XYZ file of C-alpha atoms in Angstrom:
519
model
C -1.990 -178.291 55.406
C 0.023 -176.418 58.184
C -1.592 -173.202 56.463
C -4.990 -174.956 56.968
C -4.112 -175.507 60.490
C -2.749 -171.695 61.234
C -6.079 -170.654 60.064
C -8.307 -173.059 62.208
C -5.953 -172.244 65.533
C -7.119 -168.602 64.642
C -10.038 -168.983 63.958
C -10.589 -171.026 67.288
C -8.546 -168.000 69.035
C -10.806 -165.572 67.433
C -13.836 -167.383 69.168
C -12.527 -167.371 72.311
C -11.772 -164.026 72.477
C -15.167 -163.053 71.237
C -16.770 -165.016 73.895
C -14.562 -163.532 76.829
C -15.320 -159.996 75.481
C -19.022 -161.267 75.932
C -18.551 -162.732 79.451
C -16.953 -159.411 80.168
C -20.012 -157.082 78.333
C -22.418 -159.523 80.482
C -20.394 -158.702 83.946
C -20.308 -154.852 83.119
C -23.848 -154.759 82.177
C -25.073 -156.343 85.721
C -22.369 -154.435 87.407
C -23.809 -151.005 86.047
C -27.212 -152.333 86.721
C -26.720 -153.330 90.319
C -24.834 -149.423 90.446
C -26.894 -147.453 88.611
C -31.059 -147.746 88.047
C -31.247 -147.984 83.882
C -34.772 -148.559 82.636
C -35.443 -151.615 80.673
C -35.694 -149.803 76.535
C -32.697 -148.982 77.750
C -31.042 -152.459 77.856
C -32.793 -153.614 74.846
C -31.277 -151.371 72.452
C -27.560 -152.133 74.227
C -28.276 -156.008 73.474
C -29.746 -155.380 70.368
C -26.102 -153.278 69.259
C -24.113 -155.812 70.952
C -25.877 -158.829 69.038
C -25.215 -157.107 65.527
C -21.617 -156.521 66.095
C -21.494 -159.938 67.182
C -23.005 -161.391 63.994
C -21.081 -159.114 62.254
C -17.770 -160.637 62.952
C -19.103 -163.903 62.959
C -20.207 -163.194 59.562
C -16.422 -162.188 58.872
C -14.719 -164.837 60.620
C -17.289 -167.133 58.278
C -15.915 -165.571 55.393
C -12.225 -166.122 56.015
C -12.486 -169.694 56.651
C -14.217 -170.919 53.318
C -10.914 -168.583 51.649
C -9.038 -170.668 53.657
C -10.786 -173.882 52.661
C -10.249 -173.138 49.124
C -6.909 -171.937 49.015
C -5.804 -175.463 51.152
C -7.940 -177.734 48.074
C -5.976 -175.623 45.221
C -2.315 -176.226 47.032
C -3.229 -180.026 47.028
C -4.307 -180.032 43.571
C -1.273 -178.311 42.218
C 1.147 -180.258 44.147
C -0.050 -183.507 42.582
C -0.213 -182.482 39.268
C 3.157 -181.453 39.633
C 4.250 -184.643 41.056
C 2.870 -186.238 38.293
C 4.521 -183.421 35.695
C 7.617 -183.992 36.917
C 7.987 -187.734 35.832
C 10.601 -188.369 33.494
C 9.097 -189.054 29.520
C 10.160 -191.998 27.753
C 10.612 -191.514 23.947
C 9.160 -194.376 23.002
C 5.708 -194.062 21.690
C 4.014 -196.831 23.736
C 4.978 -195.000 26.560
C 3.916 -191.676 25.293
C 0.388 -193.276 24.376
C 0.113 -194.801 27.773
C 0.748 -191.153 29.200
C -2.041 -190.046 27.319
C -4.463 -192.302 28.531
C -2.931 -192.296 31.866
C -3.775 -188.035 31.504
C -7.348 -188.812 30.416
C -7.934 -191.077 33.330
C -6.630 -189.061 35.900
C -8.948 -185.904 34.290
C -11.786 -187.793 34.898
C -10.995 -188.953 38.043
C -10.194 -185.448 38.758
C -13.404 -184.589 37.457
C -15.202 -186.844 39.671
C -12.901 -185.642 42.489
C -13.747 -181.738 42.217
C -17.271 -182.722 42.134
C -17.186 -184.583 45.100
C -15.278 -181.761 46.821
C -17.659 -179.129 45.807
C -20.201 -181.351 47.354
C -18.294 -181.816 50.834
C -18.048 -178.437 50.622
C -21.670 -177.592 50.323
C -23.086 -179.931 52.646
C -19.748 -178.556 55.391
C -21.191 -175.224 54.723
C -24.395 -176.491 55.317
C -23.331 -178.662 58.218
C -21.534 -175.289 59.260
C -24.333 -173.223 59.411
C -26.902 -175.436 61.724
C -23.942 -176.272 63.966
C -23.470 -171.637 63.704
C -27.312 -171.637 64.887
C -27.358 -174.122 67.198
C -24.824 -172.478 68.929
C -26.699 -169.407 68.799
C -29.324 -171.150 70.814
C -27.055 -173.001 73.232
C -25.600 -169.809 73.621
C -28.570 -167.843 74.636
C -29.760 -170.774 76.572
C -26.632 -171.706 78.779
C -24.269 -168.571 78.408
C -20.870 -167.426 76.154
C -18.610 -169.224 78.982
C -20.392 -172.285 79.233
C -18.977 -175.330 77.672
C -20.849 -178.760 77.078
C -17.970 -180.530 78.712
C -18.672 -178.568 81.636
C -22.249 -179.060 82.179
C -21.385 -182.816 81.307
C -19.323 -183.214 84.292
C -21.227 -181.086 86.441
C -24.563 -182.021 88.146
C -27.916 -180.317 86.790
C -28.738 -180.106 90.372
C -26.058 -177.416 91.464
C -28.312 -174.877 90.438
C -27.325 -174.017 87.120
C -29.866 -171.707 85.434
C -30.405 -171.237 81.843
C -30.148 -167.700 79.406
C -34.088 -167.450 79.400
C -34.140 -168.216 83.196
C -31.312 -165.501 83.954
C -33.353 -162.916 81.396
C -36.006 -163.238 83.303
C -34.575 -162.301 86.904
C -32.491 -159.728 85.728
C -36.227 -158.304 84.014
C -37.283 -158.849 88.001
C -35.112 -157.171 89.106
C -35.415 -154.127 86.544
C -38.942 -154.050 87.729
C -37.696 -153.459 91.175
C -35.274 -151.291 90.773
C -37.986 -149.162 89.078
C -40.020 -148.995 91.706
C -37.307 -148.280 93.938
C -36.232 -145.898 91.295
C -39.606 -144.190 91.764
C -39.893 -143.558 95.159
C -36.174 -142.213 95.087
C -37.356 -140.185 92.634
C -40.480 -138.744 94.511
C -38.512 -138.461 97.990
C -35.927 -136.611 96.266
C -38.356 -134.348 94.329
C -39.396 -133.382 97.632
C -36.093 -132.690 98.973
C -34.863 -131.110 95.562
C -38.398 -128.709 95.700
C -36.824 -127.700 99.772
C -33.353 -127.313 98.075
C -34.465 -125.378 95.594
C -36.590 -122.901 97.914
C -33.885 -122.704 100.084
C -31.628 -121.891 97.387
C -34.154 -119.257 95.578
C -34.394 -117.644 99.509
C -30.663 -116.900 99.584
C -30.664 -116.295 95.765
C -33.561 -113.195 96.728
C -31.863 -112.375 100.014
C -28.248 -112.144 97.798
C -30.169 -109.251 95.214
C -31.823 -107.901 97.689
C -27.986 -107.087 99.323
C -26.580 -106.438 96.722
C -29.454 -104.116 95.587
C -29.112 -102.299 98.992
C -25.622 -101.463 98.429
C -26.130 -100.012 94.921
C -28.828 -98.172 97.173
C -26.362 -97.137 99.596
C -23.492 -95.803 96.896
C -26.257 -93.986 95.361
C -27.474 -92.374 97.931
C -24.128 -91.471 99.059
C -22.865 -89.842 95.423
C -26.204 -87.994 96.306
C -25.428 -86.572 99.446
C -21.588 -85.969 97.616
C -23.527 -84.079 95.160
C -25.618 -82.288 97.500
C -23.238 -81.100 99.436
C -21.134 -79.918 96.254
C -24.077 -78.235 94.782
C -25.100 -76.368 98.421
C -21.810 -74.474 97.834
C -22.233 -73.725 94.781
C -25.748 -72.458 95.729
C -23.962 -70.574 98.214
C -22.030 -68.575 96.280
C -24.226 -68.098 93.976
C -26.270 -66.328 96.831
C -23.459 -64.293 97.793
C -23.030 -63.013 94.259
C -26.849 -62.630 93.830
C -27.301 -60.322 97.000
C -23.894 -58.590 95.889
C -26.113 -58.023 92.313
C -28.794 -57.016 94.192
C -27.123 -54.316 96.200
C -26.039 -52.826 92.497
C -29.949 -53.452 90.908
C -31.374 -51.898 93.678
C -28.946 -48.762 92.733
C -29.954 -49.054 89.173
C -33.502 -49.142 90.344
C -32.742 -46.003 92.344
C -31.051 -44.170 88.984
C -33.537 -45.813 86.581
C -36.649 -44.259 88.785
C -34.490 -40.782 88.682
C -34.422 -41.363 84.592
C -38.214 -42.095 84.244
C -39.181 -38.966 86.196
C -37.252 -37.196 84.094
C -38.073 -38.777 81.081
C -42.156 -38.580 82.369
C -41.330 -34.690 82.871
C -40.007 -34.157 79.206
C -43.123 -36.440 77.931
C -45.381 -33.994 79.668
C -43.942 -31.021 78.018
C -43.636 -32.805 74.760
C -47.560 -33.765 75.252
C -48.009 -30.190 75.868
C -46.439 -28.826 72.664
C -48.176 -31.464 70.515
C -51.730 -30.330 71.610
C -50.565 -26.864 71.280
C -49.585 -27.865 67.639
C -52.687 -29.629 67.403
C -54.602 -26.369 68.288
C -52.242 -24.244 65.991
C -53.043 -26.834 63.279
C -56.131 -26.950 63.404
C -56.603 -23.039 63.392
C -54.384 -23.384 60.456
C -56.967 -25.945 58.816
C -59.976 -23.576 59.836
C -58.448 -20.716 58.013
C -57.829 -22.620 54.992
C -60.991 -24.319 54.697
C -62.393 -20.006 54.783
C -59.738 -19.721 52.378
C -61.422 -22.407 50.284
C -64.901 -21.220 50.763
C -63.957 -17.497 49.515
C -61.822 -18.901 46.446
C -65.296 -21.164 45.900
C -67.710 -17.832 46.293
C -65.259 -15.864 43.797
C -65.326 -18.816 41.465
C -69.026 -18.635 41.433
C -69.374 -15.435 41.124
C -67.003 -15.250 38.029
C -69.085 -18.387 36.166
C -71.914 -16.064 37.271
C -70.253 -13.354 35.166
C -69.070 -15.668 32.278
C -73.183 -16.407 32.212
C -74.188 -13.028 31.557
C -71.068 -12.070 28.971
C -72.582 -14.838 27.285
C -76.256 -13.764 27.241
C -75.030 -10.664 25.823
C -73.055 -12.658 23.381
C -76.203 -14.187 21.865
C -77.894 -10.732 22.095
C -74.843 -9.516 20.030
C -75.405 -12.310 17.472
C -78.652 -11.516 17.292
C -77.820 -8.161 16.343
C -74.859 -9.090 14.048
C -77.560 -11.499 12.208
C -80.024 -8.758 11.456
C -77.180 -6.955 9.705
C -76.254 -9.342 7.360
C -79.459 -8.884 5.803
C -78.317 -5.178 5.284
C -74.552 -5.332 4.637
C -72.099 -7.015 2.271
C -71.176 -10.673 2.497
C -67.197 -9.881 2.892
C -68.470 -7.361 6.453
C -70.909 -9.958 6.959
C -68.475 -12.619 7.126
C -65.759 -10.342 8.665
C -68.549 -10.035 11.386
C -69.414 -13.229 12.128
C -65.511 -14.506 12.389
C -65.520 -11.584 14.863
C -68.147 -13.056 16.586
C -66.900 -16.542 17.379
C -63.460 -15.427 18.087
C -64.949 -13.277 21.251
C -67.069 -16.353 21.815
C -64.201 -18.642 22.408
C -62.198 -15.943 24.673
C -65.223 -15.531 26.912
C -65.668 -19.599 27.491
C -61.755 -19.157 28.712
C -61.794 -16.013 30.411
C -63.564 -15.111 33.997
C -64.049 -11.288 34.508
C -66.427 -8.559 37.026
C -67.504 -6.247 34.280
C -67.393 -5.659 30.585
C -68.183 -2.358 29.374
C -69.954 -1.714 25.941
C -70.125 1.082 24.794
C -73.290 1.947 22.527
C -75.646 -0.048 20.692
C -75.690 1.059 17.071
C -75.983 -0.564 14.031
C -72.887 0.709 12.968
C -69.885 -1.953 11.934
C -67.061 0.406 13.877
C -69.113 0.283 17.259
C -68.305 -3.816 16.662
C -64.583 -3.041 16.644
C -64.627 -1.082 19.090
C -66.360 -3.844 21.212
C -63.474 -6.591 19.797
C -60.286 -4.242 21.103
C -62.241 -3.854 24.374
C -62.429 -7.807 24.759
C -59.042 -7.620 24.159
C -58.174 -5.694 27.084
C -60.708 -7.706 29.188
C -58.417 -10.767 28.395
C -55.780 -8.775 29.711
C -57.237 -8.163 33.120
C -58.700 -12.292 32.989
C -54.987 -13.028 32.768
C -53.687 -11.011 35.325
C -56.529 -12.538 37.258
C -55.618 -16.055 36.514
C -51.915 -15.416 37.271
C -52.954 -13.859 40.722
C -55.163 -16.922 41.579
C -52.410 -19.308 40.986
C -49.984 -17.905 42.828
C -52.248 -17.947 45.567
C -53.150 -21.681 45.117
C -49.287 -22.156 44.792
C -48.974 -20.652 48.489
C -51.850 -22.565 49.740
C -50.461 -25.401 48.536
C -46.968 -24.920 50.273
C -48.830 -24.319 53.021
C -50.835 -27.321 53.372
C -47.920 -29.234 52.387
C -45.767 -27.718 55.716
C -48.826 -28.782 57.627
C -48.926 -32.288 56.691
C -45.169 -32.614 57.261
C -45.445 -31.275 60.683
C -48.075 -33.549 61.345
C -46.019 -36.330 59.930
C -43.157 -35.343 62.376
C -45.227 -34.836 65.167
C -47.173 -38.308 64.644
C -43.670 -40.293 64.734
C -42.268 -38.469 67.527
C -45.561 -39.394 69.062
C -44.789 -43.269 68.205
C -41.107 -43.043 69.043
C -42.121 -41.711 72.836
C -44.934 -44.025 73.126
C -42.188 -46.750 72.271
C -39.983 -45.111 74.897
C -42.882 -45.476 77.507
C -43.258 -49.411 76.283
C -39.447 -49.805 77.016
C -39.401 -47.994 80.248
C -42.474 -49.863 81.407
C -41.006 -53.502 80.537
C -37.693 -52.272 82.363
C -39.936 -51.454 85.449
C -41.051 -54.820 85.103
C -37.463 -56.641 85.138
C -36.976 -54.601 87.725
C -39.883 -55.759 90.177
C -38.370 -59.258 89.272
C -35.296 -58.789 90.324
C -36.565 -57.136 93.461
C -38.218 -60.558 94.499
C -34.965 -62.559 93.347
C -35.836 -63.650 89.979
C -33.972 -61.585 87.983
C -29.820 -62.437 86.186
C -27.144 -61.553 86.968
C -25.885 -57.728 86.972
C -23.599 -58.082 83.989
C -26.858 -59.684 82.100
C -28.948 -56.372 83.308
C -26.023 -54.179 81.693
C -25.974 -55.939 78.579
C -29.563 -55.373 78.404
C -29.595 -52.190 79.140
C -26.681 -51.137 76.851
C -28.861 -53.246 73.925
C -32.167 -51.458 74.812
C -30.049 -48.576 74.092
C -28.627 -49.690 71.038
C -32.129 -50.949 70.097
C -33.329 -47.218 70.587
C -30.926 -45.454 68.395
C -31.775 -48.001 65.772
C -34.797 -47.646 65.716
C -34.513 -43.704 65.468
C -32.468 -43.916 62.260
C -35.056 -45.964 60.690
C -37.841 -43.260 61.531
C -35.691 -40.862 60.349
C -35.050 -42.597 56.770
C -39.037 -43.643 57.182
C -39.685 -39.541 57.381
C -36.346 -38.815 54.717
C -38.126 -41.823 52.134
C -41.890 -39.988 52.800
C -40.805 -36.138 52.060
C -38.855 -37.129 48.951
C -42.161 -39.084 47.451
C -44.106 -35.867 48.572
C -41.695 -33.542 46.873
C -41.838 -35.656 43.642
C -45.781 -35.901 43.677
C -45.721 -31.964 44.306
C -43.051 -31.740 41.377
C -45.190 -33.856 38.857
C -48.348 -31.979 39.848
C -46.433 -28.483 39.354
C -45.098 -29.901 36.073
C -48.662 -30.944 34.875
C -50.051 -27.687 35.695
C -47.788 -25.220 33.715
C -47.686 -27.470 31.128
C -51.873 -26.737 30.789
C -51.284 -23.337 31.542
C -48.742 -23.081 28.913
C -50.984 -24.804 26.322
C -53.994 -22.515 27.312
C -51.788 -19.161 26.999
C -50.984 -20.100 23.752
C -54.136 -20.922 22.452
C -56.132 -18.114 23.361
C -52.731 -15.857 22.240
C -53.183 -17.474 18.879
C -56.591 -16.446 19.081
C -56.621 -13.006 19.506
C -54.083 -12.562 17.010
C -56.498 -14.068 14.896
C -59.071 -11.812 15.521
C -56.734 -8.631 15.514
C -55.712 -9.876 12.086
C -59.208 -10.369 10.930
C -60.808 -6.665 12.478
C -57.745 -5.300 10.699
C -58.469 -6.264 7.074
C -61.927 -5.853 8.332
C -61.325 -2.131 9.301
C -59.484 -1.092 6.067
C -62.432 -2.524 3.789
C -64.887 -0.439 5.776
C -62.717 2.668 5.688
C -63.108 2.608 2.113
C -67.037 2.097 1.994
C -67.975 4.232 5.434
C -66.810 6.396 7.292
C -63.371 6.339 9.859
C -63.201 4.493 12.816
C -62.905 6.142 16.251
C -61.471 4.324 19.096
């Protein structure tokens, strides 16, 4: 029971303090409303969050109580049946049976008892919960710190005012301070739109300084770097008319070079067109050189043409004796006959002498030794007319190397003129003030130099490479030449040594038949 009562005192404490911590919530809320303009969503969702965690802890406070109810019926039950327990037993058997039915009868009235309690519980917890809402409602209605006591005693006429009734001024006055809310709002829109002008003015007028003094640094690293720069420019003039003074000396020496380089051109002009000239005099004679080698050529194919008509008139002859002589003389003859015919194809001559035209088979040998000597002179001919191709040749091959030597000295001065012509040039620049440096000028100068002498070794291997592929095409020709020459000396030497060997046993069998032979 004194655990019962602990648990109502704290629960009644509990209360109390839950209803001061509303009175208190209440008194903040209109203090922050009269202080501060809050719209009214604003205040529904903070009573709507203050009423949950209200019911919340009511719902908690509910909860401990009925524990407490229960544990309070339990204690009472177990200290009577202990009470009763504790009796002392008699060991008689009456008693024992009287026990029994004493037991039974206090079951069932214990029985009925629990019943009963279960149902004064459920109609408390019933009773419990319509006194919880009706609370609520006289809560809502006449406030957390409002007692019925208290409105008992005082008068309704004091001007007591409900929760509905207080709900609706304090919605009023929401309303109000809305509107006053607006118009703040608007007036200070206003002033906030002249604020913020004012402040974008000095915000534009603070870049605007500040952008004037990066102006103002600049401009004074320029005029830092201007004046740094006008003395270097100054003595880089010094040094320029100082280079000037020396180019216009070059230009003095250069001009004294170019004469005298013009002055050697000239001559070398000269001696060029009189090697021209001398050339082509030397071209004119061998062209009549040609033209006389071409008339004796004809002229010996003109001779070759009528050795041959007298050939045939010969075989005409030599075919008219077969009819009267032998077949061994008549063959002799006739191998005679072509033999002379294949030296006179190979052989050019002025004159072949015959001497007599009888019928006679000596007169024929007579005719074969003189064809022999005939070769002889062709030869000697031939020989001579090589040798003089072999100096024409030689000749005409000096020619072309001279006019190989004059053509690239002819390119190497007209290279010189190029050179001296772009040096004028640089010069003229520099005159006006264009031109580098003096040092710059020497080292050009020293390279066009070096660029020179280069260039006059490779000519020189250029002219070294050309004679060695003429001397090898002149070898190879030369080569090619004897070696036909050879080849035709042989032949025609195998030949006649045929045909001496043939008129031989040809003379011995007509010694025998006719008479001797007189050469």
């Amino acid at each position: 029971m004194n655990k019962f009562r602990e648990i109502k005192n704290k629960f009644d404490k509990k209360q109390i303090s839950i209803n001061d911590e509303d009175k208190e919530v209440i008194k903040n809320i209109d203090k922050e409303l009269l202080s501060e303009d809050i719209s009214s969503d604003e205040l529904n969702i903070h009573f709507r969050n203050h009423t949950r965690d209200i019911t919340s802890k009511n719902g908690s406070l509910r909860d401990a109580s009925e524990e407490a109810d229960d544990k309070v019926n339990k204690h009472q039950l177990e200290q009577n049946l202990s009470s009763k327990l504790n009796r002392p037993i008699s060991k008689d058997n009456k008693t024992t049976e009287n026990d029994h039915n004493e037991v039974k009868i206090l079951q069932n009235k214990l029985a009925q008892s629990n019943t009963r309690l279960y149902e004064c519980k459920n109609t408390c917890i019933f009773l419990r919960q319509e006194l919880n809402k009706a609370r609520k409602i006289i809560c809502r209605e006449i406030g957390d710190d409002v007692t019925i006591a208290s409105l008992s005693h005082n008068n309704l006429s004091s001007g007591w005012k409900g929760r509905s009734q207080q709900i609706q001024q304090l919605q009023q006055k929401i309303i109000e301070l809305q509107h006053k809310l607006n118009n703040h709002n608007q007036k200070s829109s206003s002033e906030r739109n002249i604020v913020n002008k004012k402040r974008q003015q000095n915000e534009n007028s603070s870049r605007e300084l500040r952008q004037a003094e990066v102006t103002s640094e600049n401009n004074k690293k320029k005029l830092e770097a201007a004046r740094a720069r006008i003395k270097v420019l100054e003595n880089d003039l010094c040094l320029t008319k100082n280079n000037l003074i020396l180019i216009n000396e070059k230009k003095l020496h250069d001009e004294q070079l170019i004469e005298a380089l013009n002055g050697q051109l000239r001559a070398v002009e000269s001696r060029y067109r009189d090697k021209e000239i001398e050339i082509k005099h030397q071209r004119d004679k061998l062209q009549q050189n040609c033209d006389e080698l071409k008339n004796e050529l004809i002229m010996v194919k003109f001779q070759v043409d009528k050795l041959r008509q007298k050939i045939g008139e010969r075989e005409t002859e030599i075919d008219t004796l077969r009819l009267n002589k032998s077949g061994r003389a008549c063959e002799s003859l006739l191998s005679v006959s072509t033999n002379v015919n294949q030296t006179m194809n190979s052989i050019d001559d002025d004159s072949m002498i015959i001497s007599g035209r009888n019928k006679d088979p000596n007169e024929y040998v007579i005719l074969g030794l003189a064809a022999e000597s005939e070769r002889e002179r062709l030869l000697e001919l031939v020989t001579l007319l090589n040798q003089r191709l072999d100096k024409e040749r030689i000749d005409t091959d000096h020619v072309s190397e001279l006019l190989r030597c004059e053509k690239n000295k002819n390119t190497k001065l007209e290279k010189k003129l190029r050179q001296l012509e772009m040096e004028r040039v640089k010069m003229s620049k520099i005159n006006t003030g264009y031109c580098a440096r003096s040092s710059k000028s020497l080292g050009n100068v020293t390279s066009s130099r070096e660029q020179l002498n280069s260039e006059e070794i490779a000519d020189k291997l250029e002219l070294l490479e050309e004679k060695c592929l003429a001397l090898k095409t002149r070898l190879t020709t030369v080569q090619h030449d004897k070696e036909s020459d050879l080849r035709i000396y042989k032949h025609m030497l195998e030949n006649t040594k045929k045909i001496f060997i043939d008129a031989c046993r040809n003379g011995t069998l007509m010694a025998r038949g006719h008479s001797t032979l007189t050469i």
